[in-house]
Short mmCIF file of C-alpha atoms in Angstrom, two decimals:
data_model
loop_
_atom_site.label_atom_id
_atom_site.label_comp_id
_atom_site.label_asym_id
_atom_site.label_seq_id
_atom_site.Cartn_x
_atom_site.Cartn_y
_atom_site.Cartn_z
CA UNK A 1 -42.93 -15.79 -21.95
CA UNK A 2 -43.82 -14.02 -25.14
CA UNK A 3 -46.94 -15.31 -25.34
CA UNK A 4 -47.40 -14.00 -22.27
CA UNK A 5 -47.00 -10.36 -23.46
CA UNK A 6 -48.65 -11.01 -27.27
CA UNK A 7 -51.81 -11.91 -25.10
CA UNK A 8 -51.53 -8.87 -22.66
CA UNK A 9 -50.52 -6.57 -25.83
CA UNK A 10 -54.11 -7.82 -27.98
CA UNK A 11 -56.45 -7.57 -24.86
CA UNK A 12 -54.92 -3.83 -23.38
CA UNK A 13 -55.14 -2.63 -27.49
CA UNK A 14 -58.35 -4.58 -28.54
CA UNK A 15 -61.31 -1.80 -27.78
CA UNK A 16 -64.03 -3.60 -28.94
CA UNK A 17 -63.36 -5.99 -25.80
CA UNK A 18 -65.15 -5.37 -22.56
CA UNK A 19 -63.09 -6.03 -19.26
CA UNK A 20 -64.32 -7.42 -16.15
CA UNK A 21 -62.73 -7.09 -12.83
CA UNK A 22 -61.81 -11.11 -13.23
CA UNK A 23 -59.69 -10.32 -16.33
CA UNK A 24 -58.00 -7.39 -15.31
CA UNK A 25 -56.45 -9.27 -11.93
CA UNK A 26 -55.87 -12.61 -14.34
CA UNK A 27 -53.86 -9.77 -17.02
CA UNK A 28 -52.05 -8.39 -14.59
CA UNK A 29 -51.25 -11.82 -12.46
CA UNK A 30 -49.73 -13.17 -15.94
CA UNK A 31 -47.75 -9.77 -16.76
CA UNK A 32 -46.03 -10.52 -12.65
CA UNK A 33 -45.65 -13.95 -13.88
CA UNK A 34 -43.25 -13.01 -16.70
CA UNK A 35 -41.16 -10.07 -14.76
CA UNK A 36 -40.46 -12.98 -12.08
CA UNK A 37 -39.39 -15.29 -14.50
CA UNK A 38 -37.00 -12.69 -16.68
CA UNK A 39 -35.42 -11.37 -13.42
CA UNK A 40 -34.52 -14.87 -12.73
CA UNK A 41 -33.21 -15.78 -15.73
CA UNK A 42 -30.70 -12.47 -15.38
CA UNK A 43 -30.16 -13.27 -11.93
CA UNK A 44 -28.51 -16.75 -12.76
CA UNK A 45 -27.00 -15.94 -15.41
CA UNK A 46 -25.46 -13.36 -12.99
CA UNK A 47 -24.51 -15.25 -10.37
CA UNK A 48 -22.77 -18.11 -12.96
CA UNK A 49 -19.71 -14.86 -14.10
CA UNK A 50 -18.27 -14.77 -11.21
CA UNK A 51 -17.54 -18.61 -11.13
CA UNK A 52 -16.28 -18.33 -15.12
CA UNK A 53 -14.11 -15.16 -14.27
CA UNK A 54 -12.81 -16.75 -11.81
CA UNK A 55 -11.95 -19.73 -13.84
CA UNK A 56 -10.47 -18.10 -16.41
CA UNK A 57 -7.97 -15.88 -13.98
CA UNK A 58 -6.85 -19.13 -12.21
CA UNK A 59 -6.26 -20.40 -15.73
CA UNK A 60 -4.31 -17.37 -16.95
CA UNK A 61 -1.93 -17.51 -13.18
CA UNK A 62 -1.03 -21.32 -14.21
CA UNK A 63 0.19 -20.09 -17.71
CA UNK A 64 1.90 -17.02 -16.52
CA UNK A 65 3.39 -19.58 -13.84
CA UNK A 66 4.48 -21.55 -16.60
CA UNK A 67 6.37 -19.21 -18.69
CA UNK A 68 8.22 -17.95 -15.53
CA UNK A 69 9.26 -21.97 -14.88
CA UNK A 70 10.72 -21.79 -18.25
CA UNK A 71 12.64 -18.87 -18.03
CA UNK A 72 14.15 -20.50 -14.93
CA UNK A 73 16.20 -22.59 -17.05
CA UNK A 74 17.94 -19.33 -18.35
CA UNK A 75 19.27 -17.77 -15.05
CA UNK A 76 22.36 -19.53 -13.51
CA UNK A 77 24.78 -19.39 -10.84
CA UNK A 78 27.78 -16.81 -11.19
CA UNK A 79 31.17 -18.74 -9.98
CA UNK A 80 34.48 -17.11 -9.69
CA UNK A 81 37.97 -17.44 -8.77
CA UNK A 82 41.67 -16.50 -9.24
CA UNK A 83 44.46 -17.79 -10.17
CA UNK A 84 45.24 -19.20 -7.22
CA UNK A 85 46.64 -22.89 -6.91
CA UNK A 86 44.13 -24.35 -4.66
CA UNK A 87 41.56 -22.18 -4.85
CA UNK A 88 37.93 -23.40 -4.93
CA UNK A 89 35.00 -21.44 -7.28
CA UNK A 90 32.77 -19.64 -5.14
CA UNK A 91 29.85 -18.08 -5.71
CA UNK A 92 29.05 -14.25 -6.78
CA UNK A 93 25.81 -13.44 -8.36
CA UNK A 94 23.45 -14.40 -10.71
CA UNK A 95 23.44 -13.76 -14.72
CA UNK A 96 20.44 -14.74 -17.41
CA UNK A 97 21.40 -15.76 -20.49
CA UNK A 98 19.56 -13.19 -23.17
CA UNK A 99 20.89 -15.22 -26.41
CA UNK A 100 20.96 -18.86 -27.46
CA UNK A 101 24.04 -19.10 -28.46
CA UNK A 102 25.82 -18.41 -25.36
CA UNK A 103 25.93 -14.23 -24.49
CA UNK A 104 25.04 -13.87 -20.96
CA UNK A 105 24.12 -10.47 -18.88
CA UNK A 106 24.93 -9.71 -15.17
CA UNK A 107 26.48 -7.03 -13.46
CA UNK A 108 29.79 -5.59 -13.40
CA UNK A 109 30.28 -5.37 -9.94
CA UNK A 110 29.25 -9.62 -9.89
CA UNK A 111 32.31 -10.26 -11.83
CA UNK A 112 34.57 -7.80 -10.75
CA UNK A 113 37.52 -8.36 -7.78
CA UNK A 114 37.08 -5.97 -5.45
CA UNK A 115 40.48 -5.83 -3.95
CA UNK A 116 42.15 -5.73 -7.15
CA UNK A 117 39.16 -3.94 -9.35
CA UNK A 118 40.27 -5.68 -12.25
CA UNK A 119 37.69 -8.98 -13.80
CA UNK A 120 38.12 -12.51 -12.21
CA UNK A 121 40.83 -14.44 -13.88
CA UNK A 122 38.17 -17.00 -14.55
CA UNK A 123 34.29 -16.75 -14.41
CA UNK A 124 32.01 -19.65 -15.26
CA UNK A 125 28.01 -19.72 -15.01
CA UNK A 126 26.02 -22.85 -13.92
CA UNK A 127 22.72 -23.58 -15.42
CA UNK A 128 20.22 -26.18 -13.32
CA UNK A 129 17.15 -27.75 -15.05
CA UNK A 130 14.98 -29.79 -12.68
CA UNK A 131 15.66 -33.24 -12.64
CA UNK A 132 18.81 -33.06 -14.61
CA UNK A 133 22.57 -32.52 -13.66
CA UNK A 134 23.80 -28.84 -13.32
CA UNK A 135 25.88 -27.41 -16.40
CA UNK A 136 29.53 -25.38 -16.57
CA UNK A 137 30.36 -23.03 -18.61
CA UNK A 138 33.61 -20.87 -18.82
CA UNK A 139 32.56 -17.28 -19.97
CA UNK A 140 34.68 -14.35 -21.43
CA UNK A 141 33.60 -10.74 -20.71
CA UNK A 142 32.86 -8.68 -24.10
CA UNK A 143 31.81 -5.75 -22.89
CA UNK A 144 31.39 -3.69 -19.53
CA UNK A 145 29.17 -0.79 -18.55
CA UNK A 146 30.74 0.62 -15.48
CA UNK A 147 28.61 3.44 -15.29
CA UNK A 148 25.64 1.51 -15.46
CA UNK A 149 26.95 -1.48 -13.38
CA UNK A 150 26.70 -4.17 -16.53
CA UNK A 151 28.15 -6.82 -18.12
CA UNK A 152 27.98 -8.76 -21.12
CA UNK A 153 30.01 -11.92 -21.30
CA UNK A 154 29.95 -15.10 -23.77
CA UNK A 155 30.29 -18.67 -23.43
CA UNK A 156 33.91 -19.86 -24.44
CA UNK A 157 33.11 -23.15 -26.64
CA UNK A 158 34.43 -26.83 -25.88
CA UNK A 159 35.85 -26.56 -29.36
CA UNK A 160 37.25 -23.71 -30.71
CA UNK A 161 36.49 -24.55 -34.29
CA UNK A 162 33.02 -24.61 -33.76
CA UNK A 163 30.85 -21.04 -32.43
CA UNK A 164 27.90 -23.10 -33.13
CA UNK A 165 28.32 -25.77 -30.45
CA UNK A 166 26.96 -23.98 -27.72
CA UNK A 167 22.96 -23.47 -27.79
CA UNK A 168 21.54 -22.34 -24.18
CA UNK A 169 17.78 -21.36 -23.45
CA UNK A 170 17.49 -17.94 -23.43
CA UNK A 171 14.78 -15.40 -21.91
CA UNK A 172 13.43 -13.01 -24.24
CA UNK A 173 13.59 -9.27 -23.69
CA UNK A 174 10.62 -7.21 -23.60
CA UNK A 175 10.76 -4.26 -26.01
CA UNK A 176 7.42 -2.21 -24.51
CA UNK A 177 7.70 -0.21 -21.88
CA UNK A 178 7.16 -0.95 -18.27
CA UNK A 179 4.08 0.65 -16.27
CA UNK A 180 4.03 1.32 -12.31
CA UNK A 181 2.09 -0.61 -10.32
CA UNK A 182 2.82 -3.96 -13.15
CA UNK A 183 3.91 -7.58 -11.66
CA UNK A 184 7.08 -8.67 -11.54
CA UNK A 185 9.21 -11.42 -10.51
CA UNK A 186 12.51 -11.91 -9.65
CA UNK A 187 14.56 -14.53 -10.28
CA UNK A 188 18.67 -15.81 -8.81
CA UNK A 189 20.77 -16.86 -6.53
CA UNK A 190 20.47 -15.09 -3.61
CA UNK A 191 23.55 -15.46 -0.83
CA UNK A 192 21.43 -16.70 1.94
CA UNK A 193 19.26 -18.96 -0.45
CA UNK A 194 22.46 -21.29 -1.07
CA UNK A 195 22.97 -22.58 -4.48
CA UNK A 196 19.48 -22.98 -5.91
CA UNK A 197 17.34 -20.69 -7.53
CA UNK A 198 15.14 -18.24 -5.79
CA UNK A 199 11.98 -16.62 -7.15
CA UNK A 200 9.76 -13.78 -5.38
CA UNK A 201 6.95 -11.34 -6.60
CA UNK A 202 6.44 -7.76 -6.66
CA UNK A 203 5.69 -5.09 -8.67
CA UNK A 204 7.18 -1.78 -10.12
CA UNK A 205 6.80 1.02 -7.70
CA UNK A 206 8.87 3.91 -9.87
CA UNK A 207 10.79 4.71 -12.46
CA UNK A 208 14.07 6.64 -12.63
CA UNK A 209 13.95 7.65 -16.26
CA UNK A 210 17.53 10.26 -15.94
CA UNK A 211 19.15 7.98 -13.77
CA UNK A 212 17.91 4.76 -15.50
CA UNK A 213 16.41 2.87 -12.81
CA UNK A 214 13.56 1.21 -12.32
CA UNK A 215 12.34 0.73 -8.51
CA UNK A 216 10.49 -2.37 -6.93
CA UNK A 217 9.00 -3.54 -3.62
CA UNK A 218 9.81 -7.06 -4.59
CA UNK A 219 12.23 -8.59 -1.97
CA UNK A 220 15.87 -8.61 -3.61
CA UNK A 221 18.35 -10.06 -1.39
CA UNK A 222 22.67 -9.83 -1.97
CA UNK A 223 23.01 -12.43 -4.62
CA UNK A 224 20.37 -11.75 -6.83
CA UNK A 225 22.39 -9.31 -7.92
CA UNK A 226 22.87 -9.94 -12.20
CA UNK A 227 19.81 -12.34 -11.98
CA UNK A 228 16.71 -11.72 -14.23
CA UNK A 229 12.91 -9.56 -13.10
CA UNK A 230 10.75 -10.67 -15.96
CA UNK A 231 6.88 -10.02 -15.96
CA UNK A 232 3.86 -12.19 -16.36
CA UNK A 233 4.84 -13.05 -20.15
CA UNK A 234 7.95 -14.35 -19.03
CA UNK A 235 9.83 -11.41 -20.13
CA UNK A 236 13.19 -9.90 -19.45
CA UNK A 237 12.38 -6.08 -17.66
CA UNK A 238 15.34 -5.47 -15.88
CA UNK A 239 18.67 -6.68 -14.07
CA UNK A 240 18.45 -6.81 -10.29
CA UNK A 241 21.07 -4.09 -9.27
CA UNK A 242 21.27 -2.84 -5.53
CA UNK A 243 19.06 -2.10 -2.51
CA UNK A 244 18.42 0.97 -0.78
CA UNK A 245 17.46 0.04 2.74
CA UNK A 246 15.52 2.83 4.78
CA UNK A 247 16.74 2.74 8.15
CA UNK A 248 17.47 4.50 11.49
CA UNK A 249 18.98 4.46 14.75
CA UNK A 250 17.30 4.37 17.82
CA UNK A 251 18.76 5.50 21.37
CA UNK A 252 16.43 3.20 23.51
CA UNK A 253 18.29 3.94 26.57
CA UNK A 254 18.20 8.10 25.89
CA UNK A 255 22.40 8.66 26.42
CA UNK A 256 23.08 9.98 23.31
CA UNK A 257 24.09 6.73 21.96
CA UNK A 258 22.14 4.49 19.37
CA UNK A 259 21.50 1.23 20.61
CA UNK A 260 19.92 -0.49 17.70
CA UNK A 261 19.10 0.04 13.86
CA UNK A 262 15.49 0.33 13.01
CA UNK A 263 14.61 -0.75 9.48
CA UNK A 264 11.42 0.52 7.61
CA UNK A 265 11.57 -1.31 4.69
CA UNK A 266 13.75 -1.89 0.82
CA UNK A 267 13.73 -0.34 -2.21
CA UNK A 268 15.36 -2.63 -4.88
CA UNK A 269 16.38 -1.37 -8.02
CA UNK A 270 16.87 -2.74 -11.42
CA UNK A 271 18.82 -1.66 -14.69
CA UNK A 272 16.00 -1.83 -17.39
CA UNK A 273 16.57 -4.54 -20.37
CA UNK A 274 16.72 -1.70 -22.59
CA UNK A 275 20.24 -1.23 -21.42
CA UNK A 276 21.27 -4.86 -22.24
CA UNK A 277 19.39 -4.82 -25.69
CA UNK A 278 21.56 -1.58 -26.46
CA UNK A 279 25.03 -3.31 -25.19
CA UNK A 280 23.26 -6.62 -27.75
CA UNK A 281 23.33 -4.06 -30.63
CA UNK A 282 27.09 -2.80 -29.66
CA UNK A 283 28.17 -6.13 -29.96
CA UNK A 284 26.54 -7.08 -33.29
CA UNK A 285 28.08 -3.83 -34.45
CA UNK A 286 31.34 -4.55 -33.29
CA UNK A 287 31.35 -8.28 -34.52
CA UNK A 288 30.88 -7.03 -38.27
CA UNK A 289 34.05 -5.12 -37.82
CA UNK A 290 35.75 -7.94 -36.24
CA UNK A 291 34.58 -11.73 -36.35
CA UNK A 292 37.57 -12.26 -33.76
CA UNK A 293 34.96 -11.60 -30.92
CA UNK A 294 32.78 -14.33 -32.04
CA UNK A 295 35.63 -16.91 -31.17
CA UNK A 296 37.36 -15.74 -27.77
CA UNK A 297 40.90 -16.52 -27.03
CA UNK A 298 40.67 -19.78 -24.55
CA UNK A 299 44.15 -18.91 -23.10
CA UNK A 300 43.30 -15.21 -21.99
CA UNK A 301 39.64 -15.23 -21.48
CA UNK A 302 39.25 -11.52 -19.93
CA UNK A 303 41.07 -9.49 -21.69
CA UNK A 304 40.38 -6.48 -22.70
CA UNK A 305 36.51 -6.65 -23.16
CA UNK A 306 35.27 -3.29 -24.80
CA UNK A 307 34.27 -0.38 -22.21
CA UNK A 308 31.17 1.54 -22.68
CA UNK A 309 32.39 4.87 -22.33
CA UNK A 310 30.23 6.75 -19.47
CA UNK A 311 27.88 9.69 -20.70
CA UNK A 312 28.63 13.43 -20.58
CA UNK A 313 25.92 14.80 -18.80
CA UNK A 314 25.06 18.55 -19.92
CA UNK A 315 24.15 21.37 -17.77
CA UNK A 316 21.12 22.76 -19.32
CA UNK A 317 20.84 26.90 -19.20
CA UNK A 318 18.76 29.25 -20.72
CA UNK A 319 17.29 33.03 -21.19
CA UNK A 320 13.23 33.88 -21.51
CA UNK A 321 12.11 36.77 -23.10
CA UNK A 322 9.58 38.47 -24.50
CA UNK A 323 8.77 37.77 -27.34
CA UNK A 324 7.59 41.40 -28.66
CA UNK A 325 10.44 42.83 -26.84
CA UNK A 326 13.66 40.95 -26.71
CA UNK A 327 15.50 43.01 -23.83
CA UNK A 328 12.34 42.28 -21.84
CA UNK A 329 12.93 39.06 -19.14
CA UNK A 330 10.63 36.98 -17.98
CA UNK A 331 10.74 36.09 -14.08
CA UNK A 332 9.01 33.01 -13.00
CA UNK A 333 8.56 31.11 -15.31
CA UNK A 334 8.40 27.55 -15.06
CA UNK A 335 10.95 25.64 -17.50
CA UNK A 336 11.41 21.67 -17.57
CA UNK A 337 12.28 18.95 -19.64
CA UNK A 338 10.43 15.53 -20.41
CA UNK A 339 11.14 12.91 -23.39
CA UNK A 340 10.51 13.80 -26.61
CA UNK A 341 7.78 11.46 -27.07
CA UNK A 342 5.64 12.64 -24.20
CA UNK A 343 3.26 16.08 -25.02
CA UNK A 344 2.08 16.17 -21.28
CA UNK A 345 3.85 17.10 -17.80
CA UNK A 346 3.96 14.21 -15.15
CA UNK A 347 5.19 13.66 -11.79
CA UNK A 348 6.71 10.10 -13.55
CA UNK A 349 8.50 12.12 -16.78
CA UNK A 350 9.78 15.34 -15.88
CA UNK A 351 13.17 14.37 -16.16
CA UNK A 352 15.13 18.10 -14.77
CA UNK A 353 13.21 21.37 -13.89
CA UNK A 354 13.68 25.11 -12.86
CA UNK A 355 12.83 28.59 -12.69
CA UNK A 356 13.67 32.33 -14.39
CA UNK A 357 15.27 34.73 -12.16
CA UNK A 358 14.86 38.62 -12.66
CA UNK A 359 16.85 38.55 -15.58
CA UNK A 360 15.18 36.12 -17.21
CA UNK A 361 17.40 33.28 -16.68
CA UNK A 362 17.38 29.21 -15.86
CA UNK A 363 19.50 26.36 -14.77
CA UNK A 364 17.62 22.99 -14.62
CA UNK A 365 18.69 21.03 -11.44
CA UNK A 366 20.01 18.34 -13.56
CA UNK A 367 22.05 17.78 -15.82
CA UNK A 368 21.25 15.76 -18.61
CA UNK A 369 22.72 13.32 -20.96
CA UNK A 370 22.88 14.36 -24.80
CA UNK A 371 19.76 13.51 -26.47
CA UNK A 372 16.47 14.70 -28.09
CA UNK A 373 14.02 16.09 -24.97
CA UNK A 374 10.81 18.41 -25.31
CA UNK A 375 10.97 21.69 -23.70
CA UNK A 376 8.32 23.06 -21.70
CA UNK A 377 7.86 26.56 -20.20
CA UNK A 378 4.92 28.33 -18.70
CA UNK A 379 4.80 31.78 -17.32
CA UNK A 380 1.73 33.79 -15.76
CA UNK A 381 0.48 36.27 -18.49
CA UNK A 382 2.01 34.22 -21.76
CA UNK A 383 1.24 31.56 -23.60
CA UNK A 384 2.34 27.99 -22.92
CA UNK A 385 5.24 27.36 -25.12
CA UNK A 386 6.65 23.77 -26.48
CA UNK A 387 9.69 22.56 -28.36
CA UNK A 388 11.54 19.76 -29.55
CA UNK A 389 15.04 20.41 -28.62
CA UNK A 390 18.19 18.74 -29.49
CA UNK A 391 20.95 18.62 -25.84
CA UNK A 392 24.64 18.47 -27.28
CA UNK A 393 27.89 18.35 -25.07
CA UNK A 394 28.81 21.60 -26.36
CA UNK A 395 25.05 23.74 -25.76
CA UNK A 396 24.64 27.10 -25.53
CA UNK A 397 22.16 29.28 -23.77
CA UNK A 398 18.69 28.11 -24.54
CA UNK A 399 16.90 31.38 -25.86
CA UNK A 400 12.87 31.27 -25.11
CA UNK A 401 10.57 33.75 -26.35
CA UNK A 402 7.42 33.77 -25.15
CA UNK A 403 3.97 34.92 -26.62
CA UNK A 404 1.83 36.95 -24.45
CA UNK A 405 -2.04 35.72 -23.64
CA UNK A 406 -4.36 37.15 -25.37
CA UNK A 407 -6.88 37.40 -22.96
#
């Protein structure tokens, strides 16, 4: 083909040569020669990425399939019962082991009696691997979220003498953090499923970032509840929590009466890893003070496992002023709060909101827990003012002055 165009290129620049008719057709016949031949060269190579992205995707879904086999082998069966002569171990929930050597995560309200409110005199988790017979193990609760409906319990060892005898595959927990609209799957032992593990897909639909949630469409069903939603990697993302069913009911018959229930759909809910990686470090902490909880008491398995006490949530308040003048208020301005991290406003991170009355003052519409936040306020005729702010159980009045625009 480049020959094609060297010979083209010396007869169209050569001026000594004289062209006939004959030549000119023959030029230009060769120059359409060598367009049709690059154009479908380009076109096959075209039509060939499809086939190789397509390739590679199916190749990327068997691995991602893969990892989420293996972490299959870390969620088990929560069993429970009393102390109750007779009494058989039924099922309650799910849990996923998050450490080898034998701590386990679920909820709170999967090992907790509801008539009584206190922890099941004795809790055990049962680990399947395909092909092989299922595994027991007695577990002791360590420490318990109420607030946040979570659990941490450990593995009591066959022999006391030895905390290194137990050695469980455990799922990893993902430290980055989650995006809507990412995949998700969710893994336990659903009610209606009977006793053997259940996985279904989804993805995340919201997040909760005040009230720590994060929301799914993926089916959960009453038993998953403690079990594991990990993403493509295989990773830990949250702790299937409850479901918020959206329904409503219908009087077919028009006497005032509903005759049925009309459901619209689920939104499940899960307690982000975070949480359990922060209850992880807790433990650790607590450990170095006292090596006692790395070798539970066999005899009296439940008792008292540490409470995480709940958070103080702090009514946020404030004054906006001028900043020229500091007995002149500012009315409507817009005030809100979003992590500290974050520079712009979203629908997904404003975390509590509100407005200045005549006097100049705010109350967000939630309260918050203690922390670091950014403040952000905005009011017509001033400048847009930020702020790193530190929320304390004991805050004062926020005091805002504002800048006026220059133009």
């Amino acid at each position: 083909m480049t020959s094609y165009f060297a010979e083209v290129s010396y007869f169209m620049h050569n001026k000594e040569k004289t062209f006939s008719p004959v030549l000119i057709a023959m030029l230009a016949l060769l120059l359409l020669v060598a367009s049709l031949s690059v154009f479908s060269k380009t076109t096959l190579i075209t039509q060939q990425t499809p086939s190789q992205t397509a390739s590679q995707t199916s190749e990327q879904t068997k691995l991602a399939k893969d990892k989420i086999r293996e972490v299959i082998k870390s969620i088990g069966l929560v069993l429970v019962k009393n102390n109750i002569n007779g009494e058989h171990l039924r099922p309650r929930g799910s849990a996923v082991v998050v450490r080898s050597d034998g701590i386990i995560a679920t909820n709170y309200h999967v090992v907790k009696n509801d008539q009584t409110g206190d922890l099941y005199a004795q809790i055990f988790i049962e680990l399947n691997e395909e092909g092989k017979k299922s595994t027991l193990y007695r577990l002791k609760a360590l420490i318990i979220n109420k607030e946040r409906d979570l659990a941490l319990l450990c593995v009591i060892p066959e022999n006391d003498n030895d905390s290194t005898s137990v050695k469980l595959p455990a799922v990893d927990i993902e430290t980055n953090q989650v995006q809507i609209l990412d995949d998700i799957v969710i893994i336990g032992y659903p009610e209606k499923g009977g006793t053997t593990v259940t996985v279904n897909t989804g993805m995340i639909e919201g997040k909760d970032l005040l009230e720590e949630w994060i929301k799914t469409d993926a089916r959960l069903i009453r038993g998953n509840s403690g079990g594991a939603a990990v993403n493509a990697n295989g990773k830990l993302i949250g702790i299937p929590t409850k479901i918020v069913v959206d329904s409503q009911q219908i009087d077919k018959d028009g006497d005032g009466f509903p005759d049925t229930v009309q459901s619209y759909g689920a939104v499940g809910f899960l307690r982000p890893a975070y949480l359990i990686s922060n209850m992880l470090a807790q433990l650790d902490k607590d450990k170095t003070a006292d090596n006692s909880a790395s070798k539970p008491d066999k005899e009296t398995p439940n008792d008292d496992p540490k409470q995480i006490a709940p958070v103080v949530l702090v009514t946020v308040q404030g004054i906006i002023l001028a900043s020229e003048d500091s007995s002149e208020p500012i009315a409507g301005a817009r005030i809100g709060l979003i992590p500290p991290e974050n520079d712009e406003v979203t629908s997904q991170n404003l975390l509590s909101w509100g407005g200045s009355n005549a006097e100049g003052s705010f109350e967000l519409n939630k309260s918050v827990p203690p922390g670091k936040y950014c403040l952000k306020v905005k009011a017509f005729g001033f400048e847009p003012y930020t702020k790193i702010i530190e929320i304390n159980e004991k805050q004062e009045k926020i005091l805002v002055k504002l800048i006026r625009s220059k133009g």
